[in-house]
PDB file of C-alpha atoms in Angstrom:
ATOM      1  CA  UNK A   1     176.028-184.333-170.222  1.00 54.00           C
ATOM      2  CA  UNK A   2     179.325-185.362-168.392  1.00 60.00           C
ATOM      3  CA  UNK A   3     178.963-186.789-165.506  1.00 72.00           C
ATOM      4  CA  UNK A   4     182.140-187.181-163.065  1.00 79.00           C
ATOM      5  CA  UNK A   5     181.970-188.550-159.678  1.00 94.00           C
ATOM      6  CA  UNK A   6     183.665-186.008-157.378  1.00 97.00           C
ATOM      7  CA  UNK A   7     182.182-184.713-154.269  1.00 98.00           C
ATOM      8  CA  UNK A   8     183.889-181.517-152.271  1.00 98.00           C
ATOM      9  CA  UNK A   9     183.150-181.723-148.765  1.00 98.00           C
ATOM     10  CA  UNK A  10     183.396-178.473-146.390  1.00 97.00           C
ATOM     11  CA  UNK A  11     183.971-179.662-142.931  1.00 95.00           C
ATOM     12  CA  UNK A  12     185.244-182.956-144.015  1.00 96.00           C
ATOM     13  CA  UNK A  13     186.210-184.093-140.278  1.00 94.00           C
ATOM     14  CA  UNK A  14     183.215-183.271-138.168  1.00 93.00           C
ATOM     15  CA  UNK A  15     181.672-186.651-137.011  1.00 93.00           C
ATOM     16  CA  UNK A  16     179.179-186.504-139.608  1.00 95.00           C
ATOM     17  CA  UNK A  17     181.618-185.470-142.288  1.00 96.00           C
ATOM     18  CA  UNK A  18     183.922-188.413-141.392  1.00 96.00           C
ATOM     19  CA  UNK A  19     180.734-190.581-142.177  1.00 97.00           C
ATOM     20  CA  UNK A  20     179.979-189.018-145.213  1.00 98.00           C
ATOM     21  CA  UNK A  21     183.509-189.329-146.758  1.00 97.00           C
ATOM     22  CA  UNK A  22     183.470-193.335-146.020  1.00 97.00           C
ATOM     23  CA  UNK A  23     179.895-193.478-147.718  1.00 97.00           C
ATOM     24  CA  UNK A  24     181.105-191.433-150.743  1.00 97.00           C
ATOM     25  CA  UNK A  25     184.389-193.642-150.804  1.00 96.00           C
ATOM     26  CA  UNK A  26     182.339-197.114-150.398  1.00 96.00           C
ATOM     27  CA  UNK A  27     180.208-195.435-153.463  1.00 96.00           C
ATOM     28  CA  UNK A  28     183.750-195.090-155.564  1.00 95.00           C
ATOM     29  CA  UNK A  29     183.518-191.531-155.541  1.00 97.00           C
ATOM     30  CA  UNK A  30     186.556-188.940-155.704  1.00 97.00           C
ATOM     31  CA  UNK A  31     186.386-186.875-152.155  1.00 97.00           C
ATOM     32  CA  UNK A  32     188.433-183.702-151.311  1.00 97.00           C
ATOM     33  CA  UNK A  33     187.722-183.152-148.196  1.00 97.00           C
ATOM     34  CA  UNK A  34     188.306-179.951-146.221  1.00 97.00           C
ATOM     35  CA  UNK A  35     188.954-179.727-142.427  1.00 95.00           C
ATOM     36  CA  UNK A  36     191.013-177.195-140.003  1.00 89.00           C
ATOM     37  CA  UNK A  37     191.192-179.528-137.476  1.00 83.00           C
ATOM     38  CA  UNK A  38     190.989-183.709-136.124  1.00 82.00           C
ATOM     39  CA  UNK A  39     193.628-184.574-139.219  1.00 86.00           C
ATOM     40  CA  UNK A  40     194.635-187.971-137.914  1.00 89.00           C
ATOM     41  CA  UNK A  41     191.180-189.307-139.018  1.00 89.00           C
ATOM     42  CA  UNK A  42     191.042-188.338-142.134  1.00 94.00           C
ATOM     43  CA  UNK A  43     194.740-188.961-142.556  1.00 92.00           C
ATOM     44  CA  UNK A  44     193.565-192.298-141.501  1.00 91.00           C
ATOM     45  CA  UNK A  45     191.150-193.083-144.163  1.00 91.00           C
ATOM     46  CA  UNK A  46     193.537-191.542-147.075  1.00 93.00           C
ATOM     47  CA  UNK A  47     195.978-194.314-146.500  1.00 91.00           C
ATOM     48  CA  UNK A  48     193.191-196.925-147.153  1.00 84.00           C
ATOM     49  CA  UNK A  49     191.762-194.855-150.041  1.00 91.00           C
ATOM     50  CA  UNK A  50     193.824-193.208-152.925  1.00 90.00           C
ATOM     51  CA  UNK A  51     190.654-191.476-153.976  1.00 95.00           C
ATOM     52  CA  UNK A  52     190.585-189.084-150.785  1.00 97.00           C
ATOM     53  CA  UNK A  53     192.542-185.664-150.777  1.00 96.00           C
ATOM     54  CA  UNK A  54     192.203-183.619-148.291  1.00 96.00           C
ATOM     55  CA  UNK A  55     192.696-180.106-147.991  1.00 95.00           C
ATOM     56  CA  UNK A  56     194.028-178.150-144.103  1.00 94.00           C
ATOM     57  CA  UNK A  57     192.444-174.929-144.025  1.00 94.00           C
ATOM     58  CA  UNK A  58     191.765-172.251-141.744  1.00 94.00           C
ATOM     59  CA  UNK A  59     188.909-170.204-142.519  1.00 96.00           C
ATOM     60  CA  UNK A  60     189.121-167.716-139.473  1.00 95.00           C
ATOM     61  CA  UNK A  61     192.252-166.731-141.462  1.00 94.00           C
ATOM     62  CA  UNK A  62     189.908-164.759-143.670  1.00 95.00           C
ATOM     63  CA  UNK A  63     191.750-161.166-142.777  1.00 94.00           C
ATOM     64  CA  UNK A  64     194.830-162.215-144.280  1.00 92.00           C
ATOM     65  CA  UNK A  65     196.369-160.793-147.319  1.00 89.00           C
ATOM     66  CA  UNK A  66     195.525-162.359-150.278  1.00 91.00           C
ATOM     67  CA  UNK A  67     192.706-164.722-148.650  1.00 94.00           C
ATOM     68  CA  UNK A  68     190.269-165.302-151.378  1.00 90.00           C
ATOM     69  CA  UNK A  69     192.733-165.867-153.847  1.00 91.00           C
ATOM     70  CA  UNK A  70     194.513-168.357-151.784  1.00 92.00           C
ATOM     71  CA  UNK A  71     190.813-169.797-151.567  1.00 92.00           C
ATOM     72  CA  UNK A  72     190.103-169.921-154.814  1.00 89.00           C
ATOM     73  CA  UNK A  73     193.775-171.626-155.636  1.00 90.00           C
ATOM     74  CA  UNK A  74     192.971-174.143-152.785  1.00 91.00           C
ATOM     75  CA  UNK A  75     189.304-175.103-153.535  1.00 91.00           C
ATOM     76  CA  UNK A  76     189.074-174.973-157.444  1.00 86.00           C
ATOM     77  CA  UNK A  77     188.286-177.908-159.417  1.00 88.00           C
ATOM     78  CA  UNK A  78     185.356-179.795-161.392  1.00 94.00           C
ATOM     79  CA  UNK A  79     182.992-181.161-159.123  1.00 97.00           C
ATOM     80  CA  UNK A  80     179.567-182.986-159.866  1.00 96.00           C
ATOM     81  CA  UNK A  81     178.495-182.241-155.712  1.00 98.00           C
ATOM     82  CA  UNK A  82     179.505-180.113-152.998  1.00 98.00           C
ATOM     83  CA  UNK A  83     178.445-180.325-149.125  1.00 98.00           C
ATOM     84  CA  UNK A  84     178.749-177.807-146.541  1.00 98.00           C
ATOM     85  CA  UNK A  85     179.060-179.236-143.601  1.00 97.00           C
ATOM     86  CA  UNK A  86     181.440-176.542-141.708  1.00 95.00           C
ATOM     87  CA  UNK A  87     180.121-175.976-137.957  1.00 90.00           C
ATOM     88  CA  UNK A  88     182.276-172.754-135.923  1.00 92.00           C
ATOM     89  CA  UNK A  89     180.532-172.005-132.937  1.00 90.00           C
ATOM     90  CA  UNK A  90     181.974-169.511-130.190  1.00 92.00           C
ATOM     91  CA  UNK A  91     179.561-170.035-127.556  1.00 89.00           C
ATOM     92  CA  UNK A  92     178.328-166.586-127.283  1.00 94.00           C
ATOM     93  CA  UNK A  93     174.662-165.274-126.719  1.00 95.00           C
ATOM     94  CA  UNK A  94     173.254-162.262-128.120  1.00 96.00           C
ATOM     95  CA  UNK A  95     174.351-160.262-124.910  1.00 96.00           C
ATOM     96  CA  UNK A  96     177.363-161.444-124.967  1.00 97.00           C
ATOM     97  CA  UNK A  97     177.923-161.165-128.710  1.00 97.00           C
ATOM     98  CA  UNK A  98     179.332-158.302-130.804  1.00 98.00           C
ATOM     99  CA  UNK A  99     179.816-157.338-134.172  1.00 98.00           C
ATOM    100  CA  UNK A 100     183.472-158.931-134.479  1.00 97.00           C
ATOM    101  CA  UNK A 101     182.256-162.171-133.369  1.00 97.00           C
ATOM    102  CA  UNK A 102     178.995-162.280-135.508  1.00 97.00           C
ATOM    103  CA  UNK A 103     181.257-161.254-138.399  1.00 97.00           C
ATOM    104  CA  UNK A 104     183.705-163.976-137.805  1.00 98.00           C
ATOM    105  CA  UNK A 105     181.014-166.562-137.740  1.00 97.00           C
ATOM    106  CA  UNK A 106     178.669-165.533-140.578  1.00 98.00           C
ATOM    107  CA  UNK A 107     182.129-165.288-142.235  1.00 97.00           C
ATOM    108  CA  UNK A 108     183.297-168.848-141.578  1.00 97.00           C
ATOM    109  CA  UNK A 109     180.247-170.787-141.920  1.00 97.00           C
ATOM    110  CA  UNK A 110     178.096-169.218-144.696  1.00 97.00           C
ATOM    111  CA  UNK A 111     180.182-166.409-146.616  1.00 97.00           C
ATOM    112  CA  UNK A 112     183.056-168.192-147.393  1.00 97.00           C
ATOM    113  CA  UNK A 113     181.310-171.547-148.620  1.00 97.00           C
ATOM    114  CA  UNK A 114     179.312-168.855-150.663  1.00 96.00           C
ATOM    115  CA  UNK A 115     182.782-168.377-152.072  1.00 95.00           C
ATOM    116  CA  UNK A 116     183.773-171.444-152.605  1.00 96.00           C
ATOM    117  CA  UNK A 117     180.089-172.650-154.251  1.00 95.00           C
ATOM    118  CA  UNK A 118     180.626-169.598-156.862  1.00 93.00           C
ATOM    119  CA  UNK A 119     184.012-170.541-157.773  1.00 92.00           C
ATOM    120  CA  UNK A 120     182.930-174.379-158.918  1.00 95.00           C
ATOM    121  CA  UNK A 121     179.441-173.941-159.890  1.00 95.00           C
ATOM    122  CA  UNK A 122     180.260-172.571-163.434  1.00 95.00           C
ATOM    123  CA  UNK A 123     181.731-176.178-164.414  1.00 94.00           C
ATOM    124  CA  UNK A 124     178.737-177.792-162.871  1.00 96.00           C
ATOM    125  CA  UNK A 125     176.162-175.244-165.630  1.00 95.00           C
ATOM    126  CA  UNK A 126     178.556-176.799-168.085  1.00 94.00           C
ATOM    127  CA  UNK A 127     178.407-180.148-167.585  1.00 94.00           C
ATOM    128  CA  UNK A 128     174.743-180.453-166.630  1.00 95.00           C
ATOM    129  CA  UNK A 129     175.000-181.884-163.311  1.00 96.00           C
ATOM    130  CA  UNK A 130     175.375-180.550-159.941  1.00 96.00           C
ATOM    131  CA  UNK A 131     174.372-181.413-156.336  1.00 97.00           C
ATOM    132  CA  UNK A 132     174.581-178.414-153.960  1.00 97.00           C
ATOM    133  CA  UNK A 133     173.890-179.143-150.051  1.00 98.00           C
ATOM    134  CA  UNK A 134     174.039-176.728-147.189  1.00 98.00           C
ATOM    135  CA  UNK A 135     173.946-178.137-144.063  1.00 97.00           C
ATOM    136  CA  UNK A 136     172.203-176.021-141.100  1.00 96.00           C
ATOM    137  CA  UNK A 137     170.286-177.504-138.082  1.00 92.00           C
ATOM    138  CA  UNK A 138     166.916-177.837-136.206  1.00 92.00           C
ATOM    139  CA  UNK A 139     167.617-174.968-133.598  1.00 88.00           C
ATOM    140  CA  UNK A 140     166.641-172.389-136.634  1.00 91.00           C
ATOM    141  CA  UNK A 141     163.170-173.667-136.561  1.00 89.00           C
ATOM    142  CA  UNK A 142     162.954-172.447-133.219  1.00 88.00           C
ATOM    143  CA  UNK A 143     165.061-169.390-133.155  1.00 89.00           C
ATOM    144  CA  UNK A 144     168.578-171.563-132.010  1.00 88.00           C
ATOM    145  CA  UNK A 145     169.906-172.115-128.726  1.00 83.00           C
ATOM    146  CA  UNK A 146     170.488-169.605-125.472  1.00 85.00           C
ATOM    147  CA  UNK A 147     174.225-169.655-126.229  1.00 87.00           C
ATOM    148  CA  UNK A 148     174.982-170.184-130.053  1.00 89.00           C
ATOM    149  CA  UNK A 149     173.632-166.925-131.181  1.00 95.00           C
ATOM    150  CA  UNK A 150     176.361-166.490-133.697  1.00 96.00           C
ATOM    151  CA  UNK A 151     175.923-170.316-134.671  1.00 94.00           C
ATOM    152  CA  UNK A 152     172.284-169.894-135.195  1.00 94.00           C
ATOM    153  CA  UNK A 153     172.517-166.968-136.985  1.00 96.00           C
ATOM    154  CA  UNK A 154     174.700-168.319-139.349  1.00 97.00           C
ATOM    155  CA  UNK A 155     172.708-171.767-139.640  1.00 95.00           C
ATOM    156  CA  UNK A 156     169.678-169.141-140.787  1.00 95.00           C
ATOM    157  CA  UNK A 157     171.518-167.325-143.452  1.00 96.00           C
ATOM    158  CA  UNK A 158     173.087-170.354-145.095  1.00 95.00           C
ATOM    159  CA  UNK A 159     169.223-171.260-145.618  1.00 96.00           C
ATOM    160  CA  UNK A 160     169.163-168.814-148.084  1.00 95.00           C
ATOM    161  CA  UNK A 161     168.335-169.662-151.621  1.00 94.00           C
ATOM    162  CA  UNK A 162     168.884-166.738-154.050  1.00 91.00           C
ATOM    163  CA  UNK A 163     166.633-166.861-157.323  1.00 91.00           C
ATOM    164  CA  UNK A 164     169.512-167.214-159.904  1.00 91.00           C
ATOM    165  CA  UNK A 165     170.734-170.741-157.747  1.00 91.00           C
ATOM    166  CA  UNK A 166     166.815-171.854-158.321  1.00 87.00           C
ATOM    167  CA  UNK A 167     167.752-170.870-162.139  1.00 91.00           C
ATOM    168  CA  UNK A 168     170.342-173.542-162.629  1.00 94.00           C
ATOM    169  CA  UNK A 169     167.826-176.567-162.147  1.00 96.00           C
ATOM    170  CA  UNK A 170     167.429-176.325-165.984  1.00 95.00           C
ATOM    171  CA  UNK A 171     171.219-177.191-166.250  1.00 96.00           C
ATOM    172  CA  UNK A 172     170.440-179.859-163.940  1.00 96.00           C
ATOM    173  CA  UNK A 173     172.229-178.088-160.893  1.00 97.00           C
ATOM    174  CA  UNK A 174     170.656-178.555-157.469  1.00 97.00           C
ATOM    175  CA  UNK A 175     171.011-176.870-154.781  1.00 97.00           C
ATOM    176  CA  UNK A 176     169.205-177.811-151.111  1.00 97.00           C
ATOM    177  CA  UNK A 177     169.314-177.344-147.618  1.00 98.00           C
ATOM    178  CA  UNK A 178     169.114-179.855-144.933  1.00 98.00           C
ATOM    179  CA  UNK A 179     167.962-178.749-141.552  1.00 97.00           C
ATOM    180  CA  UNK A 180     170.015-181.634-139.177  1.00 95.00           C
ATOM    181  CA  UNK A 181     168.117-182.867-135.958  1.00 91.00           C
ATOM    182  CA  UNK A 182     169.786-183.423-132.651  1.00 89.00           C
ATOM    183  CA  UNK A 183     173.093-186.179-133.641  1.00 89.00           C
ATOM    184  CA  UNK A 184     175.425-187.707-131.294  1.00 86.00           C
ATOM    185  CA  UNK A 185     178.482-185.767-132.152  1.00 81.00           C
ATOM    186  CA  UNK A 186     181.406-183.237-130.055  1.00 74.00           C
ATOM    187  CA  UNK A 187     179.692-180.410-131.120  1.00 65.00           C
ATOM    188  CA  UNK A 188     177.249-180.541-128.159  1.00 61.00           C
ATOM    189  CA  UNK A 189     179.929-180.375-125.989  1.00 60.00           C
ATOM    190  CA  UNK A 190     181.157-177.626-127.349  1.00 56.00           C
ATOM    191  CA  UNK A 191     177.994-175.830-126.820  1.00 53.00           C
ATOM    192  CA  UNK A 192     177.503-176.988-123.391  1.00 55.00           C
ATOM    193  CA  UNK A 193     173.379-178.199-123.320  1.00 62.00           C
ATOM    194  CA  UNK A 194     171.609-180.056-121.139  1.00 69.00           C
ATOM    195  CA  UNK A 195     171.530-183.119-123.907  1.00 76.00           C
ATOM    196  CA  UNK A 196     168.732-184.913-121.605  1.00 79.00           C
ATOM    197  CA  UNK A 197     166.948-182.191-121.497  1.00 79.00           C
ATOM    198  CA  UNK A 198     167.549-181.447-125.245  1.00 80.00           C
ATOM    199  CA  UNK A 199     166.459-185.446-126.310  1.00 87.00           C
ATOM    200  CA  UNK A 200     162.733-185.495-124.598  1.00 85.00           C
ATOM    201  CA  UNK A 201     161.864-182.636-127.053  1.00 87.00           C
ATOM    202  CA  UNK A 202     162.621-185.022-129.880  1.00 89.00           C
ATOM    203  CA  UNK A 203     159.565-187.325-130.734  1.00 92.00           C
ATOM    204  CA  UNK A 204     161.365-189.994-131.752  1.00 92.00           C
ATOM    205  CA  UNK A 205     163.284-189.790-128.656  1.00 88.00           C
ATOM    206  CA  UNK A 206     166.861-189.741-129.328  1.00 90.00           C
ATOM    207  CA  UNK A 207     169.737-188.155-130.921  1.00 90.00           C
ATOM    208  CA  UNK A 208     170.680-189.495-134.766  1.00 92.00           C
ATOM    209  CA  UNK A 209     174.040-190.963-135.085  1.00 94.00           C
ATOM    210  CA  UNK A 210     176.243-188.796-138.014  1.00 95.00           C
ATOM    211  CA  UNK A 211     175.625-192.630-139.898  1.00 96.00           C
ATOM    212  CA  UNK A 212     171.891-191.904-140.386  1.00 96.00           C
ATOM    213  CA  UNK A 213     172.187-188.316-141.062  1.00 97.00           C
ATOM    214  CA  UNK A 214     175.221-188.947-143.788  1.00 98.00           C
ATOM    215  CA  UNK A 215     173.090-191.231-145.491  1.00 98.00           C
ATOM    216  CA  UNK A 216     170.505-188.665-145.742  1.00 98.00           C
ATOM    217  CA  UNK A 217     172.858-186.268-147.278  1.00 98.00           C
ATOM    218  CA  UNK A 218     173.768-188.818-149.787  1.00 98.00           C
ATOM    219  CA  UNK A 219     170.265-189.194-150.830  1.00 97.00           C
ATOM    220  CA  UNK A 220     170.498-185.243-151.771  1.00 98.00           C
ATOM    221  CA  UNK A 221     174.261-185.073-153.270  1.00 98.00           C
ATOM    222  CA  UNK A 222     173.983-188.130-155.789  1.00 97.00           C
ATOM    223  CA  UNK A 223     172.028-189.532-158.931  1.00 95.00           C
ATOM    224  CA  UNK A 224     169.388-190.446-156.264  1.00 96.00           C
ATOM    225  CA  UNK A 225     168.338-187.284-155.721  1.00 97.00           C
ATOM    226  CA  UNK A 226     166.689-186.626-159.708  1.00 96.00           C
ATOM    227  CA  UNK A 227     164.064-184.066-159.227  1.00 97.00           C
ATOM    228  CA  UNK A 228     164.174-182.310-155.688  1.00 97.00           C
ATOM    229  CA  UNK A 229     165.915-179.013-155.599  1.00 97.00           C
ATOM    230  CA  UNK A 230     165.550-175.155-154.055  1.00 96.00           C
ATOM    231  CA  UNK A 231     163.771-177.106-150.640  1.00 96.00           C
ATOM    232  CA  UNK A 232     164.886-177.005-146.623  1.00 96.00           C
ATOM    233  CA  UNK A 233     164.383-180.648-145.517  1.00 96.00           C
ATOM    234  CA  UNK A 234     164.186-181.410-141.656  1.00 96.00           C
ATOM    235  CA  UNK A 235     165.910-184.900-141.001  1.00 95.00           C
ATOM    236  CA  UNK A 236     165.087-184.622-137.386  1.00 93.00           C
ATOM    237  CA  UNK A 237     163.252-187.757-136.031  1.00 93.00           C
ATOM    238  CA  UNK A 238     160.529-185.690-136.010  1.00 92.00           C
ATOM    239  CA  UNK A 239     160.912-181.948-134.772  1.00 90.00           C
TER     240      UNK A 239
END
């Protein structure tokens, strides 16, 4: 078995990716982490860290000529974990939706990680270690939010666990989901909720902070996580 210590990260500068990349950094880890947008942060922590990369890039770019062999040039590598933490949302309900938009977003947030997970996974079979995570949230419990049809629909499909990934747990390849509770980060604003509202549903009574919920993530990504695999795990204080 080889064993490297190098995490790819999807979404590398949402608020919870930000924390993840300083736990994986703090644990010595190579990160390559992706964004499309907030550089200076990440920028930020590369000048403290020569063990960071990070990678610009624009999946809604996906009609472009030559796309997914630009992707494959950009995102190839030997990895031991991978986390998909990417998070487009346009807002729309399902009246207001239409098939370009749920295209776009299915595209973005599931299809193209899809991508990216078959391009790396073959070194991870060969080496006999892999940690996959894909990141959705609590709303697909309950059928997602009045306006984040597109979001939610693409929250459910990354859920998805084909047979053949279960097959790799032999190679010691893992591959999980995490359904993420209510967290203090910008998405919510971008979503426009009542967050009030949103926090009396939660039993615990308030939102996580992307700290908590990164930590959980590490749990599934690194040698602590030895035996769980092909599960949907609610960190949610309690929805």
């Amino acid at each position: 078995m080889k064993k490297i210590k190098k995490v790819l990260i999807l979404g590398g500068s949402s608020d919870i990716g930000i924390e993840v990349v300083k736990i994986f950094l703090k644990l010595n880890w190579e990160v390559v982490a992706h964004f499309s947008n907030n550089k200076k942060v990440l920028e930020k922590l590369r000048i403290n860290n020569k063990k960071l990369k990070i990678i610009e890039y624009d999946f809604s770019k996906y009609k472009n000529k030559n796309f997914e062999k630009s992707l494959k040039k950009k995102f190839i590598g030997e990895f031991s974990s991978f986390v998909n933490l990417i998070g487009y949302t346009d807002n729309k309900s399902f009246y207001t939706t239409n098939l370009e938009n749920i295209i776009k977003t299915l595209t973005i947030n599931t299809i193209i990680p899809i991508i990216i997970q078959k391009n790396i996974i073959n070194k991870m079979i060969k080496n006999k270690w892999g940690r996959i995570l894909n990141c959705s949230g609590i709303g697909v419990k309950y059928g997602g939010g009045k306006n984040n049809f597109n979001y939610s629909l693409s929250q459910h499909t990354r859920e998805f666990i084909p047979s053949v990934f279960k097959n790799w747990a032999k190679e010691n390849v893992f591959i999980n989901n995490m359904r993420i509770g209510v967290t203090d980060t910008k998405l919510h604003k971008r979503i426009k909720k009542n967050m009030s509202e949103r926090v009396k549903l939660i039993p615990i009574s308030r939102m996580a902070t992307p700290n908590e919920i990164a930590s959980y993530i590490i749990k599934l990504v690194t040698e602590e996580n030895s035996y769980m695999t092909g599960q949907t795990i609610s960190v949610s204080g309690g929805e």
